[in-house]
PDB file of C-alpha atoms in Angstrom:
ATOM      1  CA  UNK J 272     182.197 108.876 149.346  1.00 47.00           C
ATOM      2  CA  UNK J 273     180.072 107.989 152.367  1.00 54.00           C
ATOM      3  CA  UNK J 274     179.066 104.376 152.965  1.00 57.00           C
ATOM      4  CA  UNK J 275     175.269 104.011 152.988  1.00 61.00           C
ATOM      5  CA  UNK J 276     174.364 100.443 153.962  1.00 62.00           C
ATOM      6  CA  UNK J 277     170.681 101.093 154.758  1.00 64.00           C
ATOM      7  CA  UNK J 278     169.418 102.823 151.625  1.00 62.00           C
ATOM      8  CA  UNK J 279     169.098 106.213 153.300  1.00 67.00           C
ATOM      9  CA  UNK J 280     168.188 108.534 150.443  1.00 66.00           C
ATOM     10  CA  UNK J 281     170.147 111.698 151.130  1.00 72.00           C
ATOM     11  CA  UNK J 282     173.349 110.496 152.771  1.00 74.00           C
ATOM     12  CA  UNK J 283     175.791 113.396 153.232  1.00 73.00           C
ATOM     13  CA  UNK J 284     179.383 113.577 152.002  1.00 75.00           C
ATOM     14  CA  UNK J 285     181.110 112.981 155.358  1.00 76.00           C
ATOM     15  CA  UNK J 286     178.202 111.287 157.088  1.00 80.00           C
ATOM     16  CA  UNK J 287     178.919 107.931 158.684  1.00 83.00           C
ATOM     17  CA  UNK J 288     176.901 105.422 160.650  1.00 86.00           C
ATOM     18  CA  UNK J 289     177.779 105.466 164.339  1.00 88.00           C
ATOM     19  CA  UNK J 290     175.230 102.995 165.709  1.00 90.00           C
ATOM     20  CA  UNK J 291     172.370 100.786 164.584  1.00 91.00           C
ATOM     21  CA  UNK J 292     169.764 100.185 167.262  1.00 92.00           C
ATOM     22  CA  UNK J 293     167.087  97.500 167.300  1.00 92.00           C
ATOM     23  CA  UNK J 294     164.482  96.624 169.867  1.00 93.00           C
ATOM     24  CA  UNK J 295     165.724  94.509 172.775  1.00 94.00           C
ATOM     25  CA  UNK J 296     165.530  90.741 172.217  1.00 94.00           C
ATOM     26  CA  UNK J 297     162.983  90.446 175.036  1.00 95.00           C
ATOM     27  CA  UNK J 298     160.421  92.326 172.923  1.00 92.00           C
ATOM     28  CA  UNK J 299     160.681  89.630 170.251  1.00 94.00           C
ATOM     29  CA  UNK J 300     160.655  86.883 172.901  1.00 95.00           C
ATOM     30  CA  UNK J 301     157.478  88.311 174.475  1.00 93.00           C
ATOM     31  CA  UNK J 302     155.661  88.396 171.146  1.00 93.00           C
ATOM     32  CA  UNK J 303     156.902  84.974 170.053  1.00 94.00           C
ATOM     33  CA  UNK J 304     155.859  83.501 173.405  1.00 95.00           C
ATOM     34  CA  UNK J 305     152.316  84.790 172.849  1.00 93.00           C
ATOM     35  CA  UNK J 306     152.214  83.331 169.335  1.00 93.00           C
ATOM     36  CA  UNK J 307     153.472  79.959 170.620  1.00 93.00           C
ATOM     37  CA  UNK J 308     150.723  79.945 173.279  1.00 92.00           C
ATOM     38  CA  UNK J 309     148.141  80.699 170.576  1.00 90.00           C
ATOM     39  CA  UNK J 310     149.622  77.900 168.452  1.00 90.00           C
ATOM     40  CA  UNK J 311     149.421  75.293 171.240  1.00 90.00           C
ATOM     41  CA  UNK J 312     146.061  76.319 172.721  1.00 87.00           C
ATOM     42  CA  UNK J 313     143.726  74.627 170.182  1.00 83.00           C
ATOM     43  CA  UNK J 314     145.653  71.364 170.440  1.00 81.00           C
ATOM     44  CA  UNK J 315     144.708  71.241 174.145  1.00 83.00           C
ATOM     45  CA  UNK J 316     141.182  72.640 173.896  1.00 82.00           C
ATOM     46  CA  UNK J 317     139.908  70.418 171.045  1.00 77.00           C
ATOM     47  CA  UNK J 318     140.784  67.105 172.772  1.00 79.00           C
ATOM     48  CA  UNK J 319     139.152  68.324 176.000  1.00 82.00           C
ATOM     49  CA  UNK J 320     135.893  69.188 174.192  1.00 77.00           C
ATOM     50  CA  UNK J 321     136.104  65.908 172.292  1.00 74.00           C
ATOM     51  CA  UNK J 322     136.465  63.953 175.546  1.00 78.00           C
ATOM     52  CA  UNK J 323     133.573  65.834 177.162  1.00 81.00           C
ATOM     53  CA  UNK J 324     131.346  65.128 174.135  1.00 76.00           C
ATOM     54  CA  UNK J 325     132.248  61.413 174.164  1.00 76.00           C
ATOM     55  CA  UNK J 326     131.574  61.161 177.909  1.00 79.00           C
ATOM     56  CA  UNK J 327     128.202  62.792 177.379  1.00 74.00           C
ATOM     57  CA  UNK J 328     127.281  60.020 174.946  1.00 73.00           C
ATOM     58  CA  UNK J 329     127.597  62.077 171.795  1.00 74.00           C
ATOM     59  CA  UNK J 330     130.282  61.187 169.317  1.00 68.00           C
ATOM     60  CA  UNK J 331     131.148  64.259 167.222  1.00 69.00           C
ATOM     61  CA  UNK J 332     130.482  63.749 163.535  1.00 75.00           C
ATOM     62  CA  UNK J 333     133.675  65.427 162.398  1.00 74.00           C
ATOM     63  CA  UNK J 334     136.116  63.310 160.455  1.00 75.00           C
ATOM     64  CA  UNK J 335     139.825  63.216 161.266  1.00 72.00           C
ATOM     65  CA  UNK J 336     140.620  64.762 157.880  1.00 81.00           C
ATOM     66  CA  UNK J 337     138.635  67.891 158.673  1.00 83.00           C
ATOM     67  CA  UNK J 338     140.324  68.218 162.072  1.00 79.00           C
ATOM     68  CA  UNK J 339     143.738  67.744 160.413  1.00 82.00           C
ATOM     69  CA  UNK J 340     142.896  70.388 157.793  1.00 89.00           C
ATOM     70  CA  UNK J 341     141.922  73.017 160.356  1.00 87.00           C
ATOM     71  CA  UNK J 342     144.859  72.137 162.612  1.00 84.00           C
ATOM     72  CA  UNK J 343     147.205  72.581 159.656  1.00 88.00           C
ATOM     73  CA  UNK J 344     145.520  75.842 158.704  1.00 92.00           C
ATOM     74  CA  UNK J 345     145.906  77.087 162.279  1.00 90.00           C
ATOM     75  CA  UNK J 346     149.594  76.098 162.334  1.00 89.00           C
ATOM     76  CA  UNK J 347     150.150  77.895 159.016  1.00 94.00           C
ATOM     77  CA  UNK J 348     148.503  81.081 160.317  1.00 94.00           C
ATOM     78  CA  UNK J 349     150.596  81.046 163.482  1.00 93.00           C
ATOM     79  CA  UNK J 350     153.766  80.454 161.446  1.00 93.00           C
ATOM     80  CA  UNK J 351     152.793  83.432 159.295  1.00 93.00           C
ATOM     81  CA  UNK J 352     152.265  85.628 162.401  1.00 93.00           C
ATOM     82  CA  UNK J 353     155.638  84.502 163.719  1.00 94.00           C
ATOM     83  CA  UNK J 354     157.392  85.360 160.463  1.00 93.00           C
ATOM     84  CA  UNK J 355     155.726  88.798 160.237  1.00 92.00           C
ATOM     85  CA  UNK J 356     156.694  89.568 163.836  1.00 92.00           C
ATOM     86  CA  UNK J 357     160.317  88.503 163.292  1.00 92.00           C
ATOM     87  CA  UNK J 358     160.509  90.580 160.089  1.00 92.00           C
ATOM     88  CA  UNK J 359     159.168  93.616 161.926  1.00 91.00           C
ATOM     89  CA  UNK J 360     161.672  93.089 164.751  1.00 92.00           C
ATOM     90  CA  UNK J 361     164.676  92.583 162.471  1.00 91.00           C
ATOM     91  CA  UNK J 362     164.055  95.414 160.001  1.00 89.00           C
ATOM     92  CA  UNK J 363     162.657  98.019 162.413  1.00 90.00           C
ATOM     93  CA  UNK J 364     165.829  99.943 163.300  1.00 90.00           C
ATOM     94  CA  UNK J 365     167.145 103.347 164.249  1.00 90.00           C
ATOM     95  CA  UNK J 366     170.375 104.504 162.648  1.00 90.00           C
ATOM     96  CA  UNK J 367     172.455 107.117 164.453  1.00 89.00           C
ATOM     97  CA  UNK J 368     174.885 108.882 162.155  1.00 86.00           C
ATOM     98  CA  UNK J 369     177.189 111.782 162.830  1.00 84.00           C
ATOM     99  CA  UNK J 370     174.522 114.011 161.212  1.00 83.00           C
ATOM    100  CA  UNK J 371     171.085 112.738 162.295  1.00 85.00           C
ATOM    101  CA  UNK J 372     168.893 109.961 163.631  1.00 87.00           C
ATOM    102  CA  UNK J 373     167.074 107.929 160.975  1.00 86.00           C
ATOM    103  CA  UNK J 374     164.058 105.724 161.712  1.00 85.00           C
ATOM    104  CA  UNK J 375     163.668 102.738 159.384  1.00 86.00           C
ATOM    105  CA  UNK J 376     160.244 101.322 160.145  1.00 85.00           C
ATOM    106  CA  UNK J 377     159.134  97.960 158.775  1.00 84.00           C
ATOM    107  CA  UNK J 378     155.341  97.659 158.660  1.00 84.00           C
ATOM    108  CA  UNK J 379     154.239  94.138 157.807  1.00 79.00           C
ATOM    109  CA  UNK J 380     156.081  92.265 155.092  1.00 82.00           C
ATOM    110  CA  UNK J 381     156.026  94.697 152.197  1.00 85.00           C
ATOM    111  CA  UNK J 382     155.967  98.242 153.544  1.00 84.00           C
ATOM    112  CA  UNK J 383     159.040 100.038 154.790  1.00 81.00           C
ATOM    113  CA  UNK J 384     159.442 103.707 155.577  1.00 81.00           C
ATOM    114  CA  UNK J 385     162.730 105.530 155.989  1.00 79.00           C
ATOM    115  CA  UNK J 386     162.492 108.897 157.718  1.00 77.00           C
ATOM    116  CA  UNK J 387     164.976 111.320 159.182  1.00 77.00           C
ATOM    117  CA  UNK J 388     163.587 111.926 162.610  1.00 76.00           C
ATOM    118  CA  UNK J 389     165.792 114.841 163.469  1.00 76.00           C
ATOM    119  CA  UNK J 390     169.221 116.252 162.925  1.00 80.00           C
ATOM    120  CA  UNK J 391     171.569 116.146 165.876  1.00 82.00           C
ATOM    121  CA  UNK J 392     171.869 119.903 166.197  1.00 81.00           C
ATOM    122  CA  UNK J 393     168.122 120.200 166.923  1.00 81.00           C
ATOM    123  CA  UNK J 394     168.357 117.963 169.981  1.00 84.00           C
ATOM    124  CA  UNK J 395     168.001 119.839 173.255  1.00 84.00           C
ATOM    125  CA  UNK J 396     167.895 116.934 175.726  1.00 87.00           C
ATOM    126  CA  UNK J 397     168.249 113.156 175.687  1.00 90.00           C
ATOM    127  CA  UNK J 398     167.274 110.917 178.573  1.00 92.00           C
ATOM    128  CA  UNK J 399     166.854 107.215 179.194  1.00 93.00           C
ATOM    129  CA  UNK J 400     163.884 105.623 180.944  1.00 92.00           C
ATOM    130  CA  UNK J 401     163.438 102.157 182.410  1.00 91.00           C
ATOM    131  CA  UNK J 402     159.932 101.442 183.678  1.00 87.00           C
ATOM    132  CA  UNK J 403     159.696  97.778 184.649  1.00 90.00           C
ATOM    133  CA  UNK J 404     161.411  95.147 186.750  1.00 93.00           C
ATOM    134  CA  UNK J 405     162.146  93.104 183.631  1.00 92.00           C
ATOM    135  CA  UNK J 406     163.526  96.190 181.892  1.00 90.00           C
ATOM    136  CA  UNK J 407     165.780  96.906 184.850  1.00 92.00           C
ATOM    137  CA  UNK J 408     166.913  93.291 185.126  1.00 94.00           C
ATOM    138  CA  UNK J 409     167.561  92.862 181.374  1.00 94.00           C
ATOM    139  CA  UNK J 410     168.798  96.465 180.889  1.00 93.00           C
ATOM    140  CA  UNK J 411     166.357  97.783 178.314  1.00 94.00           C
ATOM    141  CA  UNK J 412     164.079 100.779 178.173  1.00 94.00           C
ATOM    142  CA  UNK J 413     163.182 103.893 176.240  1.00 94.00           C
ATOM    143  CA  UNK J 414     165.217 106.831 175.030  1.00 93.00           C
ATOM    144  CA  UNK J 415     163.391 110.160 174.961  1.00 90.00           C
ATOM    145  CA  UNK J 416     164.771 112.868 172.699  1.00 89.00           C
ATOM    146  CA  UNK J 417     163.503 116.440 173.134  1.00 87.00           C
ATOM    147  CA  UNK J 418     163.844 119.044 170.420  1.00 82.00           C
ATOM    148  CA  UNK J 419     162.828 122.616 169.733  1.00 73.00           C
ATOM    149  CA  UNK J 420     161.005 121.578 166.560  1.00 66.00           C
ATOM    150  CA  UNK J 421     157.248 121.249 166.023  1.00 65.00           C
ATOM    151  CA  UNK J 422     157.300 117.674 167.306  1.00 67.00           C
ATOM    152  CA  UNK J 423     158.968 118.347 170.634  1.00 73.00           C
ATOM    153  CA  UNK J 424     159.510 114.795 171.887  1.00 80.00           C
ATOM    154  CA  UNK J 425     160.540 111.633 170.172  1.00 83.00           C
ATOM    155  CA  UNK J 426     160.567 108.247 171.882  1.00 86.00           C
ATOM    156  CA  UNK J 427     162.749 105.312 170.890  1.00 87.00           C
ATOM    157  CA  UNK J 428     161.074 102.368 172.621  1.00 90.00           C
ATOM    158  CA  UNK J 429     162.465  99.146 174.114  1.00 93.00           C
ATOM    159  CA  UNK J 430     166.121  99.560 173.194  1.00 94.00           C
ATOM    160  CA  UNK J 431     168.918  97.593 174.824  1.00 94.00           C
ATOM    161  CA  UNK J 432     171.145  99.568 177.179  1.00 94.00           C
ATOM    162  CA  UNK J 433     169.331 102.913 176.935  1.00 94.00           C
ATOM    163  CA  UNK J 434     172.054 104.731 178.897  1.00 94.00           C
ATOM    164  CA  UNK J 435     174.597 103.707 176.260  1.00 94.00           C
ATOM    165  CA  UNK J 436     172.270 104.915 173.489  1.00 93.00           C
ATOM    166  CA  UNK J 437     171.991 108.316 175.212  1.00 93.00           C
ATOM    167  CA  UNK J 438     175.785 108.475 175.448  1.00 93.00           C
ATOM    168  CA  UNK J 439     176.112 107.517 171.764  1.00 93.00           C
ATOM    169  CA  UNK J 440     173.716 110.303 170.721  1.00 91.00           C
ATOM    170  CA  UNK J 441     175.655 112.844 172.771  1.00 89.00           C
ATOM    171  CA  UNK J 442     178.962 111.693 171.270  1.00 89.00           C
ATOM    172  CA  UNK J 443     177.415 111.899 167.787  1.00 88.00           C
ATOM    173  CA  UNK J 444     176.358 115.489 168.525  1.00 86.00           C
ATOM    174  CA  UNK J 445     179.926 116.345 169.495  1.00 84.00           C
ATOM    175  CA  UNK J 446     181.287 114.688 166.353  1.00 82.00           C
ATOM    176  CA  UNK J 447     178.772 116.540 164.150  1.00 80.00           C
ATOM    177  CA  UNK J 448     179.924 119.892 165.438  1.00 78.00           C
ATOM    178  CA  UNK J 449     183.554 118.896 164.768  1.00 77.00           C
ATOM    179  CA  UNK J 450     183.054 117.383 161.291  1.00 71.00           C
ATOM    180  CA  UNK J 451     180.363 119.637 159.848  1.00 68.00           C
ATOM    181  CA  UNK J 452     180.720 122.757 161.957  1.00 68.00           C
ATOM    182  CA  UNK J 453     177.955 125.249 162.547  1.00 56.00           C
ATOM    183  CA  UNK J 454     177.467 126.168 158.864  1.00 49.00           C
ATOM    184  CA  UNK J 455     175.555 122.889 158.194  1.00 47.00           C
ATOM    185  CA  UNK J 456     172.369 123.247 160.168  1.00 45.00           C
ATOM    186  CA  UNK J 457     169.804 121.837 157.726  1.00 42.00           C
ATOM    187  CA  UNK J 458     169.469 118.669 155.708  1.00 38.00           C
ATOM    188  CA  UNK J 459     169.325 120.473 152.342  1.00 35.00           C
TER     189      UNK J 459
END
């Protein structure tokens, strides 16, 4: 019996997971950095406005308790954004098996979709793309998969070592033809 660690609904008899791919860690770092900036920003802006108001001779009539309440509310919201972003990063994966590529997409905290993107025998071309200096330096980019199906191109974005992912997909295609042969061309 095939091992199905990701809850993929129609796992085949001799199907096995070859690779699990997540976004590169820099994608999470970039988003977390933005959330941290948003978290810190009010704690710099409020004292500056407070100091300007005091210098102008007007003492704001806001009590410390109200400021503490809204600061705590802001911190809670930013913590929530951080947790949602981490959850999306951790559970948004692509699974390459010796039969197909499966996209497990986490949307928010409570919605998850599992979809077979394409079977390996429908792939016509696979190529890796790196578009930025940071992507080149940290070795991450996109993997573009072209098929003959209705949706001709599929893009796996911001994966670590895209050249290795391309090689893994090609090796999985070779293994599929060995294990399943040409008589298994559909998922049914």
